[in-house]
Short mmCIF file of C-alpha atoms in Angstrom, two decimals:
data_model
loop_
_atom_site.label_atom_id
_atom_site.label_comp_id
_atom_site.label_asym_id
_atom_site.label_seq_id
_atom_site.Cartn_x
_atom_site.Cartn_y
_atom_site.Cartn_z
CA MET A 1 -24.37 -1.23 -46.99
CA THR A 2 -23.82 -4.50 -45.14
CA ASP A 3 -20.78 -5.23 -47.30
CA GLN A 4 -19.32 -1.82 -46.48
CA VAL A 5 -19.77 -2.41 -42.76
CA ALA A 6 -18.15 -5.84 -43.04
CA ALA A 7 -15.27 -4.41 -45.06
CA GLU A 8 -14.73 -1.64 -42.51
CA ALA A 9 -14.81 -4.14 -39.65
CA ALA A 10 -12.25 -6.30 -41.45
CA ARG A 11 -10.04 -3.27 -42.04
CA LEU A 12 -10.19 -2.27 -38.39
CA LEU A 13 -9.39 -5.84 -37.35
CA ARG A 14 -6.34 -5.93 -39.63
CA ALA A 15 -5.18 -2.54 -38.36
CA GLY A 16 -5.60 -3.66 -34.75
CA ASN A 17 -3.68 -6.87 -35.40
CA LEU A 18 -0.81 -4.99 -37.03
CA LYS A 19 -0.61 -2.57 -34.12
CA GLY A 20 -0.86 -5.45 -31.69
CA MET A 21 1.99 -7.29 -33.39
CA GLY A 22 4.09 -4.13 -33.22
CA TRP A 23 3.48 -3.69 -29.50
CA MET A 24 4.17 -7.37 -28.85
CA PHE A 25 7.51 -6.93 -30.60
CA VAL A 26 8.25 -3.94 -28.35
CA ALA A 27 7.27 -5.99 -25.28
CA ALA A 28 9.53 -8.88 -26.30
CA ILE A 29 12.50 -6.56 -26.83
CA GLY A 30 11.75 -4.75 -23.57
CA PHE A 31 11.61 -7.90 -21.43
CA ALA A 32 14.78 -9.38 -22.93
CA SER A 33 16.61 -6.05 -22.56
CA MET A 34 15.53 -5.80 -18.92
CA HIS A 35 16.89 -9.28 -18.29
CA ALA A 36 20.22 -8.37 -19.88
CA ALA A 37 20.43 -5.21 -17.75
CA ILE A 38 19.73 -7.27 -14.61
CA ARG A 39 22.50 -9.69 -15.56
CA GLU A 40 24.92 -6.81 -16.18
CA VAL A 41 24.31 -4.97 -12.90
CA SER A 42 24.27 -8.25 -10.92
CA HIS A 43 28.07 -8.22 -11.27
CA GLU A 44 28.01 -5.36 -8.74
CA LEU A 45 24.74 -5.67 -6.79
CA HIS A 46 22.88 -8.57 -5.20
CA PRO A 47 19.69 -9.62 -7.06
CA PHE A 48 17.60 -8.75 -3.97
CA GLU A 49 18.80 -5.16 -4.13
CA ILE A 50 18.16 -5.04 -7.88
CA ALA A 51 14.59 -6.19 -7.23
CA PHE A 52 14.10 -3.34 -4.75
CA PHE A 53 15.26 -0.72 -7.24
CA ARG A 54 13.07 -2.31 -9.93
CA ASN A 55 10.05 -1.81 -7.68
CA PHE A 56 11.21 1.63 -6.50
CA PHE A 57 11.33 2.92 -10.07
CA ALA A 58 7.94 1.30 -10.72
CA VAL A 59 6.44 3.41 -7.93
CA ILE A 60 7.91 6.54 -9.52
CA VAL A 61 6.21 5.58 -12.78
CA LEU A 62 2.89 5.07 -10.95
CA LEU A 63 2.96 8.39 -9.06
CA PRO A 64 1.47 10.44 -11.95
CA ILE A 65 -1.51 8.04 -12.03
CA LEU A 66 -2.14 8.58 -8.32
CA MET A 67 -1.78 12.35 -8.71
CA LYS A 68 -4.30 12.35 -11.54
CA MET A 69 -6.88 9.90 -10.16
CA GLY A 70 -6.46 10.50 -6.44
CA LEU A 71 -7.23 7.78 -3.89
CA ALA A 72 -10.28 6.38 -5.70
CA PRO A 73 -8.42 3.45 -7.34
CA LEU A 74 -7.12 2.39 -3.89
CA ARG A 75 -10.61 1.67 -2.56
CA THR A 76 -11.04 -2.09 -2.48
CA GLY A 77 -12.92 -4.77 -0.62
CA ARG A 78 -10.17 -7.35 -1.06
CA PRO A 79 -7.01 -5.90 0.53
CA TRP A 80 -5.83 -9.27 1.83
CA LEU A 81 -6.00 -10.91 -1.58
CA LEU A 82 -4.13 -7.97 -3.10
CA SER A 83 -1.52 -8.26 -0.36
CA ALA A 84 -1.15 -12.00 -0.96
CA ARG A 85 -0.60 -11.34 -4.64
CA ALA A 86 2.13 -8.79 -3.90
CA VAL A 87 3.93 -11.26 -1.61
CA ILE A 88 3.71 -14.04 -4.20
CA ILE A 89 5.02 -11.81 -7.00
CA LEU A 90 7.88 -10.59 -4.81
CA VAL A 91 8.98 -14.16 -4.03
CA ALA A 92 8.83 -15.03 -7.74
CA MET A 93 10.78 -11.89 -8.62
CA LEU A 94 13.55 -12.56 -6.08
CA ILE A 95 14.01 -16.11 -7.36
CA TYR A 96 13.85 -15.01 -11.00
CA PHE A 97 16.37 -12.19 -10.57
CA THR A 98 18.72 -14.57 -8.74
CA ALA A 99 18.49 -17.00 -11.66
CA LEU A 100 19.19 -14.20 -14.15
CA ALA A 101 22.52 -13.50 -12.45
CA THR A 102 23.94 -16.88 -13.50
CA THR A 103 21.70 -18.57 -16.10
CA PRO A 104 22.09 -17.96 -19.86
CA LEU A 105 19.59 -15.35 -21.04
CA ALA A 106 18.19 -17.54 -23.82
CA ASP A 107 17.48 -20.37 -21.36
CA VAL A 108 15.69 -17.98 -18.98
CA SER A 109 13.54 -16.56 -21.79
CA ALA A 110 12.67 -20.01 -23.12
CA LEU A 111 11.66 -21.42 -19.72
CA SER A 112 9.62 -18.33 -18.84
CA PHE A 113 7.22 -19.27 -21.65
CA LEU A 114 5.94 -21.99 -19.26
CA ALA A 115 3.80 -19.46 -17.34
CA PRO A 116 0.55 -19.88 -19.37
CA ILE A 117 0.88 -23.65 -19.05
CA PHE A 118 1.15 -23.50 -15.26
CA VAL A 119 -1.78 -21.05 -15.12
CA THR A 120 -3.92 -23.60 -16.97
CA LEU A 121 -2.97 -26.35 -14.53
CA LEU A 122 -3.63 -24.17 -11.49
CA GLY A 123 -6.96 -23.01 -12.92
CA MET A 124 -7.98 -26.64 -13.27
CA VAL A 125 -7.04 -27.44 -9.66
CA PHE A 126 -8.23 -24.31 -7.82
CA LEU A 127 -10.96 -22.88 -10.05
CA ALA A 128 -12.38 -26.17 -11.35
CA GLU A 129 -11.78 -25.08 -14.94
CA ARG A 130 -12.21 -27.72 -17.60
CA VAL A 131 -9.11 -28.70 -19.56
CA GLY A 132 -9.72 -30.71 -22.75
CA TRP A 133 -7.39 -33.18 -24.38
CA ARG A 134 -5.96 -30.56 -26.76
CA ARG A 135 -4.73 -28.38 -23.92
CA TRP A 136 -3.47 -31.45 -22.07
CA ALA A 137 -1.43 -32.29 -25.18
CA ALA A 138 -0.08 -28.73 -25.25
CA ILE A 139 0.87 -29.00 -21.57
CA LEU A 140 2.79 -32.22 -22.20
CA VAL A 141 4.57 -30.64 -25.17
CA GLY A 142 5.53 -27.67 -22.99
CA PHE A 143 6.98 -29.87 -20.29
CA ALA A 144 8.85 -31.87 -22.92
CA GLY A 145 10.42 -28.60 -24.04
CA ALA A 146 11.45 -27.76 -20.47
CA VAL A 147 13.07 -31.18 -20.04
CA THR A 148 14.88 -30.67 -23.36
CA ILE A 149 16.44 -27.44 -22.06
CA ILE A 150 17.23 -28.66 -18.54
CA ARG A 151 18.30 -32.21 -19.52
CA PRO A 152 18.37 -33.62 -15.98
CA GLY A 153 21.06 -36.22 -15.52
CA LEU A 154 22.92 -35.30 -18.70
CA GLY A 155 25.30 -32.73 -17.25
CA ALA A 156 23.58 -29.60 -18.58
CA PHE A 157 21.39 -28.96 -15.51
CA ASP A 158 22.19 -26.13 -13.12
CA ALA A 159 20.38 -24.52 -10.20
CA GLY A 160 19.48 -21.50 -12.32
CA HIS A 161 17.22 -23.60 -14.54
CA LEU A 162 15.38 -24.93 -11.50
CA MET A 163 14.99 -21.40 -10.09
CA VAL A 164 13.47 -20.14 -13.35
CA VAL A 165 10.92 -22.97 -13.38
CA ALA A 166 10.15 -22.42 -9.67
CA SER A 167 9.66 -18.68 -10.16
CA THR A 168 7.38 -19.37 -13.13
CA VAL A 169 5.21 -21.70 -11.03
CA ILE A 170 4.96 -19.05 -8.29
CA TRP A 171 4.22 -16.37 -10.91
CA ALA A 172 1.39 -18.57 -12.21
CA PHE A 173 -0.20 -18.44 -8.74
CA ALA A 174 -0.08 -14.63 -8.95
CA LEU A 175 -1.77 -14.72 -12.36
CA LEU A 176 -4.46 -16.98 -10.91
CA ILE A 177 -5.12 -14.40 -8.18
CA ILE A 178 -5.39 -11.70 -10.85
CA LYS A 179 -7.99 -13.89 -12.51
CA ILE A 180 -10.01 -13.87 -9.28
CA LEU A 181 -9.43 -10.17 -8.52
CA SER A 182 -10.45 -9.09 -12.01
CA ARG A 183 -14.03 -10.10 -11.20
CA THR A 184 -14.38 -7.20 -8.78
CA GLU A 185 -11.33 -4.93 -9.11
CA SER A 186 -10.14 -2.72 -11.96
CA SER A 187 -6.79 -3.18 -13.68
CA THR A 188 -5.71 0.19 -12.28
CA THR A 189 -6.43 -0.90 -8.70
CA ILE A 190 -4.57 -4.19 -9.15
CA THR A 191 -1.55 -2.47 -10.71
CA LEU A 192 -1.35 0.33 -8.16
CA TYR A 193 -1.51 -2.00 -5.18
CA MET A 194 1.23 -4.18 -6.62
CA GLY A 195 3.60 -1.25 -7.08
CA ILE A 196 2.85 0.45 -3.77
CA MET A 197 3.15 -2.76 -1.73
CA MET A 198 6.17 -4.33 -3.42
CA ALA A 199 8.57 -1.41 -3.06
CA PRO A 200 8.66 -1.39 0.77
CA MET A 201 8.34 -5.18 0.94
CA SER A 202 11.34 -5.71 -1.35
CA LEU A 203 13.42 -3.28 0.72
CA VAL A 204 13.47 -5.76 3.64
CA PRO A 205 15.51 -8.53 1.94
CA ALA A 206 17.58 -5.90 0.13
CA LEU A 207 18.78 -4.41 3.44
CA PHE A 208 20.51 -7.68 4.35
CA VAL A 209 22.73 -7.46 1.26
CA TRP A 210 22.78 -3.69 0.82
CA GLN A 211 25.62 -1.75 -0.77
CA TRP A 212 25.33 1.64 -2.39
CA PRO A 213 25.36 1.40 -6.20
CA SER A 214 28.00 3.13 -8.27
CA GLY A 215 27.04 5.86 -10.72
CA GLU A 216 27.07 3.39 -13.61
CA ALA A 217 24.93 0.92 -11.64
CA TYR A 218 22.29 3.60 -11.10
CA LEU A 219 22.06 3.96 -14.87
CA TRP A 220 21.53 0.22 -15.29
CA LEU A 221 18.92 0.21 -12.51
CA ALA A 222 17.06 3.07 -14.16
CA ALA A 223 17.22 1.14 -17.44
CA ILE A 224 15.75 -1.93 -15.73
CA GLY A 225 12.84 0.17 -14.48
CA ALA A 226 12.30 1.79 -17.86
CA PHE A 227 12.49 -1.46 -19.83
CA GLY A 228 10.18 -3.21 -17.36
CA ALA A 229 7.54 -0.48 -17.43
CA LEU A 230 7.67 -0.24 -21.21
CA ALA A 231 7.46 -4.01 -21.68
CA GLN A 232 4.49 -4.43 -19.33
CA TRP A 233 2.58 -1.57 -20.94
CA ALA A 234 3.38 -2.77 -24.48
CA LEU A 235 2.22 -6.29 -23.61
CA ALA A 236 -1.11 -5.05 -22.29
CA GLU A 237 -1.56 -2.78 -25.32
CA SER A 238 -0.73 -5.61 -27.72
CA LEU A 239 -3.33 -7.93 -26.22
CA ARG A 240 -5.89 -5.11 -26.14
CA LEU A 241 -5.49 -4.19 -29.81
CA GLY A 242 -4.82 -7.52 -31.51
CA GLU A 243 -6.14 -11.05 -31.54
CA THR A 244 -4.21 -13.43 -29.31
CA ALA A 245 -3.68 -15.92 -32.14
CA VAL A 246 -2.12 -13.18 -34.27
CA VAL A 247 0.06 -11.32 -31.77
CA MET A 248 1.33 -14.25 -29.67
CA PRO A 249 3.77 -15.67 -32.28
CA VAL A 250 5.66 -12.36 -32.19
CA ASP A 251 6.53 -13.05 -28.54
CA PHE A 252 9.09 -15.59 -29.79
CA CYS A 253 11.25 -12.56 -30.64
CA LYS A 254 11.99 -12.42 -26.91
CA LEU A 255 14.03 -15.60 -27.20
CA LEU A 256 15.79 -14.36 -30.35
CA TRP A 257 16.69 -11.00 -28.79
CA ALA A 258 17.79 -12.65 -25.53
CA ALA A 259 20.07 -14.96 -27.51
CA PHE A 260 21.56 -11.97 -29.35
CA LEU A 261 22.11 -9.96 -26.16
CA GLY A 262 23.55 -13.00 -24.38
CA TYR A 263 26.10 -13.46 -27.16
CA TRP A 264 26.90 -9.76 -27.55
CA MET A 265 27.16 -8.84 -23.87
CA PHE A 266 28.17 -12.10 -22.16
CA GLN A 267 29.55 -14.36 -24.91
CA GLU A 268 26.76 -16.91 -24.37
CA VAL A 269 25.96 -19.21 -27.28
CA PRO A 270 22.63 -21.10 -26.97
CA ASP A 271 22.92 -24.75 -27.93
CA LEU A 272 20.55 -26.72 -30.15
CA PHE A 273 18.64 -28.07 -27.13
CA THR A 274 17.77 -24.53 -26.01
CA TRP A 275 16.31 -23.70 -29.43
CA ILE A 276 14.36 -26.98 -29.69
CA GLY A 277 13.09 -26.79 -26.11
CA GLY A 278 12.24 -23.11 -26.41
CA ALA A 279 10.29 -23.71 -29.61
CA LEU A 280 8.31 -26.57 -28.03
CA ILE A 281 7.45 -24.52 -24.94
CA PHE A 282 6.53 -21.50 -27.04
CA ILE A 283 4.25 -23.47 -29.37
CA ALA A 284 2.51 -25.07 -26.40
CA ALA A 285 2.14 -21.76 -24.54
CA THR A 286 0.80 -20.02 -27.64
CA TYR A 287 -1.80 -22.73 -28.16
CA VAL A 288 -2.89 -22.50 -24.51
CA ALA A 289 -3.11 -18.70 -24.78
CA VAL A 290 -5.24 -18.89 -27.92
CA ARG A 291 -7.57 -21.49 -26.37
CA GLU A 292 -7.92 -19.33 -23.23
CA SER A 293 -8.78 -16.25 -25.29
CA ARG A 294 -11.52 -18.15 -27.12
CA GLN A 295 -13.25 -19.15 -23.89
CA LYS A 296 -14.40 -15.50 -23.57
CA ALA A 297 -15.13 -15.85 -19.86
CA PRO A 298 -15.82 -12.47 -18.26
CA SER A 299 -13.20 -13.03 -15.58
CA ALA A 300 -10.54 -14.52 -17.78
CA ILE A 301 -7.14 -12.91 -17.91
CA ARG A 302 -4.78 -13.05 -20.79
CA PRO A 303 -2.41 -15.94 -19.98
CA ALA A 304 0.38 -14.40 -22.01
CA SER A 305 1.50 -12.18 -19.13
CA GLY A 306 5.19 -11.46 -18.98
CA PRO A 307 7.79 -13.00 -16.67
CA PRO A 308 8.10 -12.05 -12.99
CA GLY A 309 9.82 -8.69 -13.30
#
């Protein structure tokens, strides 16, 4: 009987891992496709306006949840912390979308893998979390990968690279706040407050650069909202169903798909340094994510959260 239970548990684990890998693949394709759509529509609209429409469509997606659950998920004892998180994410999003308008898609995807590494560093500083030598080694490998891509002083550096790294650092602060909020607030409350707050907040900077989109631009903006919502949901589902160590390697498909879309849509060809640096960052981030998942702290969040968008 015990053997049958163990066999069934192993079967369920394998099935969950396979489903998790599938959803991680969907998330990777969704994020890279959203980035390509942002790059395409940025030829017509300012990144600040694109960010507003991204958040506007997110609110539309969230409306059915509010209609079904009512105002109960909006009851919270930490409105200021939720507000701070929304502001931080908006700043990260504005910088990230600005970088996407000019920086090769593969470079953006590769550098965005730095987020789990920055979360680990911030957790050590602000939450007094212990970081062993293995994770320190992973952090150093990740930064070596970033330097490989950016190559400061060797002519390959541009402002877009710096903006992606800056937005990733800011995004890591937002993930740290989620880590704190998750001790007392549900995922539904955290998600709803982000969507409801960010739409009107992002309208303010958008008004300074506003121009009405063309019919084609509206289609791209709707695609950005759809890809973003799908990618975020698929990421959460992947990490819910599968083991982090199993599903995380599939996230590298984001870099592969971004490279393909960059070549197909914008004639961008990633160089060898992008592939080497991206691989180093990804390996380091995956190791950090796996180590985080094995801590099994009640308040821990999955550090494999997607880019600011």
